[in-house]
mmCIF file of C-alpha atoms in Angstrom:
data_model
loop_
_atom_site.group_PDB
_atom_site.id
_atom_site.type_symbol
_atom_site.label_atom_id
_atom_site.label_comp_id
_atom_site.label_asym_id
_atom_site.label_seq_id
_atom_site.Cartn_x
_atom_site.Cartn_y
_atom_site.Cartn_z
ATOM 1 C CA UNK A 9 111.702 116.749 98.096
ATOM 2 C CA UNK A 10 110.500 117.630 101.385
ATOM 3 C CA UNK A 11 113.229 115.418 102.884
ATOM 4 C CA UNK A 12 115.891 117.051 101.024
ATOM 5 C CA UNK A 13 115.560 120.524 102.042
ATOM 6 C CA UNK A 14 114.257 122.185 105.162
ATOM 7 C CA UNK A 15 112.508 124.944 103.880
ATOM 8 C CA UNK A 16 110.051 122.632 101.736
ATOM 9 C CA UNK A 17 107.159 120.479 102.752
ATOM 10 C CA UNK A 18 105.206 117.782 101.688
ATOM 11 C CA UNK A 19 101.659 117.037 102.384
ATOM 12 C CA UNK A 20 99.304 114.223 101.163
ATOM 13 C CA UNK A 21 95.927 115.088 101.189
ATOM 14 C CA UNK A 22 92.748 112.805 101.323
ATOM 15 C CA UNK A 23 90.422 114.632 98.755
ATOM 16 C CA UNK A 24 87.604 113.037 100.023
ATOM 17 C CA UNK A 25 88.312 113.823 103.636
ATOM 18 C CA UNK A 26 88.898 117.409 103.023
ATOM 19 C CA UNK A 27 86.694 118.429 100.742
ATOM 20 C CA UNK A 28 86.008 121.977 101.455
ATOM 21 C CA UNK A 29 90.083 122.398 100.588
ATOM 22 C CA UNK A 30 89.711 119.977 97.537
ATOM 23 C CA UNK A 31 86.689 122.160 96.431
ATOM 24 C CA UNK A 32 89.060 125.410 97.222
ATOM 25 C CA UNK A 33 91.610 124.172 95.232
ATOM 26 C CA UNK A 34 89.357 123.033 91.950
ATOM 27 C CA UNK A 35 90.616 119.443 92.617
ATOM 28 C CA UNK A 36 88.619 116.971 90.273
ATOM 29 C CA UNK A 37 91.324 114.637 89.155
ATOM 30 C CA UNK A 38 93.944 112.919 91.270
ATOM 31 C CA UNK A 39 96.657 113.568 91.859
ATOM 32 C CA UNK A 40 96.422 117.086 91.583
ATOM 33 C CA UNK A 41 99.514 118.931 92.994
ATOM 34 C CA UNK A 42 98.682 122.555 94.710
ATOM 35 C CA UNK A 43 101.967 124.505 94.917
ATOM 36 C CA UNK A 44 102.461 127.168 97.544
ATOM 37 C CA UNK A 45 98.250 127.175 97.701
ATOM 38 C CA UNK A 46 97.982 128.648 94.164
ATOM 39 C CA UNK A 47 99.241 126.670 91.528
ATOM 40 C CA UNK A 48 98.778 123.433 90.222
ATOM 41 C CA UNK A 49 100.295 120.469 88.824
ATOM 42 C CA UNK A 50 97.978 118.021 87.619
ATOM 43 C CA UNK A 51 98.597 114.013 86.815
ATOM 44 C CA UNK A 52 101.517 112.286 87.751
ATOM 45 C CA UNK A 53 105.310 113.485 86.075
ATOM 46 C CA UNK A 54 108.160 111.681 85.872
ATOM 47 C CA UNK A 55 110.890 112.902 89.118
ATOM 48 C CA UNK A 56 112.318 115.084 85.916
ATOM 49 C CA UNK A 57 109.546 117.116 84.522
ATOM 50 C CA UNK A 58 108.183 116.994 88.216
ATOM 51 C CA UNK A 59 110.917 119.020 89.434
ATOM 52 C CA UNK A 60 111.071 121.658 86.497
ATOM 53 C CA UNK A 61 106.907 122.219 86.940
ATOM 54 C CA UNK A 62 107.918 122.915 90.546
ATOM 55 C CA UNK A 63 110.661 125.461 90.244
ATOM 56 C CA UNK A 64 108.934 127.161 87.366
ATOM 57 C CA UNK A 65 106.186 127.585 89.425
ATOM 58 C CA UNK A 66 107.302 128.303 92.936
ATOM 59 C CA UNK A 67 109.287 130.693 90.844
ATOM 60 C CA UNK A 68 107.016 132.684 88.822
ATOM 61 C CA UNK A 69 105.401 135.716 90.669
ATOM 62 C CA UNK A 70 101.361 136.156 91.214
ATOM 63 C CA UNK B 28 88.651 92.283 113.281
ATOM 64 C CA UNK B 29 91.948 93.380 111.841
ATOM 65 C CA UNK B 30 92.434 95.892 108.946
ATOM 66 C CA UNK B 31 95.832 94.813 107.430
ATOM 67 C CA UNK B 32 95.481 90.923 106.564
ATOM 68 C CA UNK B 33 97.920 88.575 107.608
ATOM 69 C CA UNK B 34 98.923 88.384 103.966
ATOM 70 C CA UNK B 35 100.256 92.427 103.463
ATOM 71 C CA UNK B 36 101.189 92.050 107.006
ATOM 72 C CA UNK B 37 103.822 89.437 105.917
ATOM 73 C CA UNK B 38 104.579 91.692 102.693
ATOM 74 C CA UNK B 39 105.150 95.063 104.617
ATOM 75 C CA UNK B 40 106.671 92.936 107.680
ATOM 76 C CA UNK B 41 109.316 92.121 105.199
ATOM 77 C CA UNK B 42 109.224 95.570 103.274
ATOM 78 C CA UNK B 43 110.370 97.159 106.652
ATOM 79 C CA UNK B 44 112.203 94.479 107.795
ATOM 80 C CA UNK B 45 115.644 96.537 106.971
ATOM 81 C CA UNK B 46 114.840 99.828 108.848
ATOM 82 C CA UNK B 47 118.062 101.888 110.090
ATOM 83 C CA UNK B 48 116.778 104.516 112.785
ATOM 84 C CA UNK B 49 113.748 104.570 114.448
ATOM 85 C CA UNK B 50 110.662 106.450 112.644
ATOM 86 C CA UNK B 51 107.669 108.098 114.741
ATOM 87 C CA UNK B 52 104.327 108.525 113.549
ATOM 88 C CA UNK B 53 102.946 111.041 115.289
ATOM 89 C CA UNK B 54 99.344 111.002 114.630
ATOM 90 C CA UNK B 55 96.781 114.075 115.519
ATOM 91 C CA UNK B 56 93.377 112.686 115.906
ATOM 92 C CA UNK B 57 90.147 115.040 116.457
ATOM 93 C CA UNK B 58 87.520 113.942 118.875
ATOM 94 C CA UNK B 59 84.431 112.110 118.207
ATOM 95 C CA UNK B 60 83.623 114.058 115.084
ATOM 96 C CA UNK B 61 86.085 112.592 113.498
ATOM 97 C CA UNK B 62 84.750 110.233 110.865
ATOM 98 C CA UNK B 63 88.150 108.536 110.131
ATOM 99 C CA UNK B 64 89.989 108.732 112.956
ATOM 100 C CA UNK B 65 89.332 105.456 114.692
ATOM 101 C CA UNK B 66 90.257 103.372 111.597
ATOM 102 C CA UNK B 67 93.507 105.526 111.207
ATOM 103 C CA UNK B 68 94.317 104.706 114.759
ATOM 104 C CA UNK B 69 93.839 100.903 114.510
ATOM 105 C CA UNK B 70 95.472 100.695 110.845
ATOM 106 C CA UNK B 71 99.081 102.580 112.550
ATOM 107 C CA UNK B 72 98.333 100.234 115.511
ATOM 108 C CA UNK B 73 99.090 97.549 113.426
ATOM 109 C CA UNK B 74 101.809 99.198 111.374
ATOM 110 C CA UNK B 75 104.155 99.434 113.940
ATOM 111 C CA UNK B 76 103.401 96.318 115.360
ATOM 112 C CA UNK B 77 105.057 95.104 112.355
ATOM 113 C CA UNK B 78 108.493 96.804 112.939
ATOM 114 C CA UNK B 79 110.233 97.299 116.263
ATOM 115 C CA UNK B 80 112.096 100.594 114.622
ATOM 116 C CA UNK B 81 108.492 102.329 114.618
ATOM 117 C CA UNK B 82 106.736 104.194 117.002
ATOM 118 C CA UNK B 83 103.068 105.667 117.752
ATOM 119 C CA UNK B 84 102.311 108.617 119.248
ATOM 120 C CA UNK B 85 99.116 110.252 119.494
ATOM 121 C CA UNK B 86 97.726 113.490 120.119
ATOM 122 C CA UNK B 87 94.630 115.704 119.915
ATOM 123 C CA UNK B 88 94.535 118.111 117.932
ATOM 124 C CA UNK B 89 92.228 120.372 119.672
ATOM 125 C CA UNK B 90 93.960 119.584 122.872
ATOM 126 C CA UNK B 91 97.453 119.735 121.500
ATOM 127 C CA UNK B 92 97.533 122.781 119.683
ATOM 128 C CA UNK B 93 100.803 124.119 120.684
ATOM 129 C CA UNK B 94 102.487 121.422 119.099
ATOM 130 C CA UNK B 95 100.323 121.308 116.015
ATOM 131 C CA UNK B 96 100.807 125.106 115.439
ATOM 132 C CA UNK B 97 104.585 124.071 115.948
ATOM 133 C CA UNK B 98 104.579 121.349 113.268
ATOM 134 C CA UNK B 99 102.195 123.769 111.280
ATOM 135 C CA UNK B 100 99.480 121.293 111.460
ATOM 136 C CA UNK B 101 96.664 122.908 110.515
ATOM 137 C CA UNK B 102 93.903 120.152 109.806
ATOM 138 C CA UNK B 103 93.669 116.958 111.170
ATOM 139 C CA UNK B 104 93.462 113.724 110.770
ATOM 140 C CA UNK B 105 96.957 113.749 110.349
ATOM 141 C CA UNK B 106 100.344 111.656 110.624
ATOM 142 C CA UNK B 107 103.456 113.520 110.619
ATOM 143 C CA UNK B 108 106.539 111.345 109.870
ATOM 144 C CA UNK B 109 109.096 112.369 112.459
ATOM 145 C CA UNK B 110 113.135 110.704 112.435
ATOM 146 C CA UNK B 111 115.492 110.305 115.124
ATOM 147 C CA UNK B 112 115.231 112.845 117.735
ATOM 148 C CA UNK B 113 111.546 113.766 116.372
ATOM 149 C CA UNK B 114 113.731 115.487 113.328
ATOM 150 C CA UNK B 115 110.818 117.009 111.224
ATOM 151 C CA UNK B 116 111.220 116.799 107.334
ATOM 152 C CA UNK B 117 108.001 118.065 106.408
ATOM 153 C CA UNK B 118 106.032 115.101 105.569
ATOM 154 C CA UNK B 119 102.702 114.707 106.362
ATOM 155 C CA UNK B 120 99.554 112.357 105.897
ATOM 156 C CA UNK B 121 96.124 113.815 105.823
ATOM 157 C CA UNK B 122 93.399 111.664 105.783
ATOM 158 C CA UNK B 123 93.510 108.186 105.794
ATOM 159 C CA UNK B 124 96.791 106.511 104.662
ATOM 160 C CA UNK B 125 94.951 103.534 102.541
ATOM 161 C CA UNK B 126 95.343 102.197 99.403
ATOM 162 C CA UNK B 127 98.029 103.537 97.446
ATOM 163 C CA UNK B 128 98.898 106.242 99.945
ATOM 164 C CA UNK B 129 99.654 103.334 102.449
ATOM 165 C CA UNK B 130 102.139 102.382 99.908
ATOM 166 C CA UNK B 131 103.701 106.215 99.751
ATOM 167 C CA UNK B 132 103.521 106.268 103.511
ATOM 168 C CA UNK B 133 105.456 103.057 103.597
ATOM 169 C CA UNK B 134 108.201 104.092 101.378
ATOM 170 C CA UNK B 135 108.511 107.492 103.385
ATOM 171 C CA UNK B 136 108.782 105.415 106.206
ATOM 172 C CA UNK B 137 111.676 103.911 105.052
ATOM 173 C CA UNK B 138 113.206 107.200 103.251
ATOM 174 C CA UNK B 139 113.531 108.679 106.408
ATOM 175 C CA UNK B 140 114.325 105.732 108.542
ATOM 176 C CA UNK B 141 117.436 105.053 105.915
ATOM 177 C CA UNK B 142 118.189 108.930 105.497
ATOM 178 C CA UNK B 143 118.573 109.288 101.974
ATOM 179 C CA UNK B 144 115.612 110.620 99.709
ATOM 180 C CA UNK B 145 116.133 108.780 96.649
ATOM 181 C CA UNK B 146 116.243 111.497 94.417
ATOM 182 C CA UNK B 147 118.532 111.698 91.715
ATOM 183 C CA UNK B 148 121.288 114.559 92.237
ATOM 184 C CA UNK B 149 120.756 116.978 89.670
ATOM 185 C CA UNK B 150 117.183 117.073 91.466
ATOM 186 C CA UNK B 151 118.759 117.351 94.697
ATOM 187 C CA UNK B 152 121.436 120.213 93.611
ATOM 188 C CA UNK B 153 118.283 121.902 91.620
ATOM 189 C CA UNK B 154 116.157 122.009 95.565
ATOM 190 C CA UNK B 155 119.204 123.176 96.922
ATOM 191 C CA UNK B 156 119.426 126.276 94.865
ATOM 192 C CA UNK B 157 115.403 127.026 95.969
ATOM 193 C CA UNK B 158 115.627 129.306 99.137
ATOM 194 C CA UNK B 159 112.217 130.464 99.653
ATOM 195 C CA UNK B 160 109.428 128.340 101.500
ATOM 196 C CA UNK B 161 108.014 125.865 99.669
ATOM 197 C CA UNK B 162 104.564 124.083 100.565
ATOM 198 C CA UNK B 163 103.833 121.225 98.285
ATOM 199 C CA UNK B 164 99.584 119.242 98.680
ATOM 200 C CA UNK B 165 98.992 116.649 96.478
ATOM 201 C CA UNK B 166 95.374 115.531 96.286
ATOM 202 C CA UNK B 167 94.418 112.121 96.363
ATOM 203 C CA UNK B 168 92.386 109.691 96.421
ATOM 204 C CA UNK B 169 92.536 105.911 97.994
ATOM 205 C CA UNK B 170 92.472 103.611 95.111
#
């Protein structure tokens, strides 16, 4: 996704070497997916269902 | 002692054996407190020993923080994939690419290196439609 568009990124992040921001974001199963640093996506989703959890939630206000 | 054996060096030898356009890794390290960094450097090392298309670059990211704040680095270790004419797509490794995230780091190589994401293209016309920033972390784990 972040290859497709400009204005998205991607970032892989080691749990266990960043585990203050693993601990900030509640992390206790991976892969756990934190979207714009507030919500989360949790497990692994078909490209599909993937991409509808996304929008809905980079959609959906605070 | 190396940390890719010679047998997954044949496998990803062949894997990226196909590359179009050169790929960077451009790798932040971070001093001698870094726990991981050492192994990170000698694992990319040997990755792009294993295809003539990629390249290693290494900064600091203490000492290179103009170009980390850039790239909106923010935390290293890191390895930000970087295409043809250091074109940034947003991808980034941090922590150590092992296990299955050496696999995912693989096949970005080779996304970006052949220029075409993969995805299918309702997904593609669905991102397109998304105009506002969008940061994506996925936590894992080296299994």
């Amino acid at each position: 996704m972040a290859y497709e568009r400009d204005n998205i990124n991607g970032d892989m992040v080691g749990a266990q070497e960043f585990m203050e921001l693993a601990q900030k974001f509640e992390v206790r199963g991976v892969p756990r997916t934190v979207v714009n640093s507030s919500k989360f996506i949790d497990g692994g989703l078909p490209e599909r269902q993937f991409l509808e959890r996304v929008l809905e939630l980079a959609r959906s206000q605070d | 002692m190396s940390i890719i054996n010679e047998k997954d060096r044949q496998v990803v030898r062949e894997l990226l054996q196909n590359l179009e356009r050169p790929v960077k890794l451009l790798f932040f390290e971070k001093g001698e407190a870094c726990k991981h960094c050492r192994d990170i450097d000698q694992l990319l090392g040997e990755l792009v020993q294993l295809s003539d298309k990629l390249q290693l670059e290494k900064k600091n990211f203490d000492s290179d923080r103009e170009l980390a704040a850039k790239l909106g680095v923010d935390k290293a270790p890191v390895v930000v994939l970087l295409g043809e004419g250091d074109r940034d797509y947003g991808i980034r490794f941090f922590g150590v690419p092992a296990g299955y995230e050496f696999s995912a780091l693989l096949d970005d190589i080779k996304m970006v290196s052949a220029g075409d994401s993969g995805l299918a293209p309702e997904t593609r016309s669905a991102l397109a439609e998304l105009t506002e920033p969008l940061n994506l972390q996925v936590f894992v784990t080296p299994t």
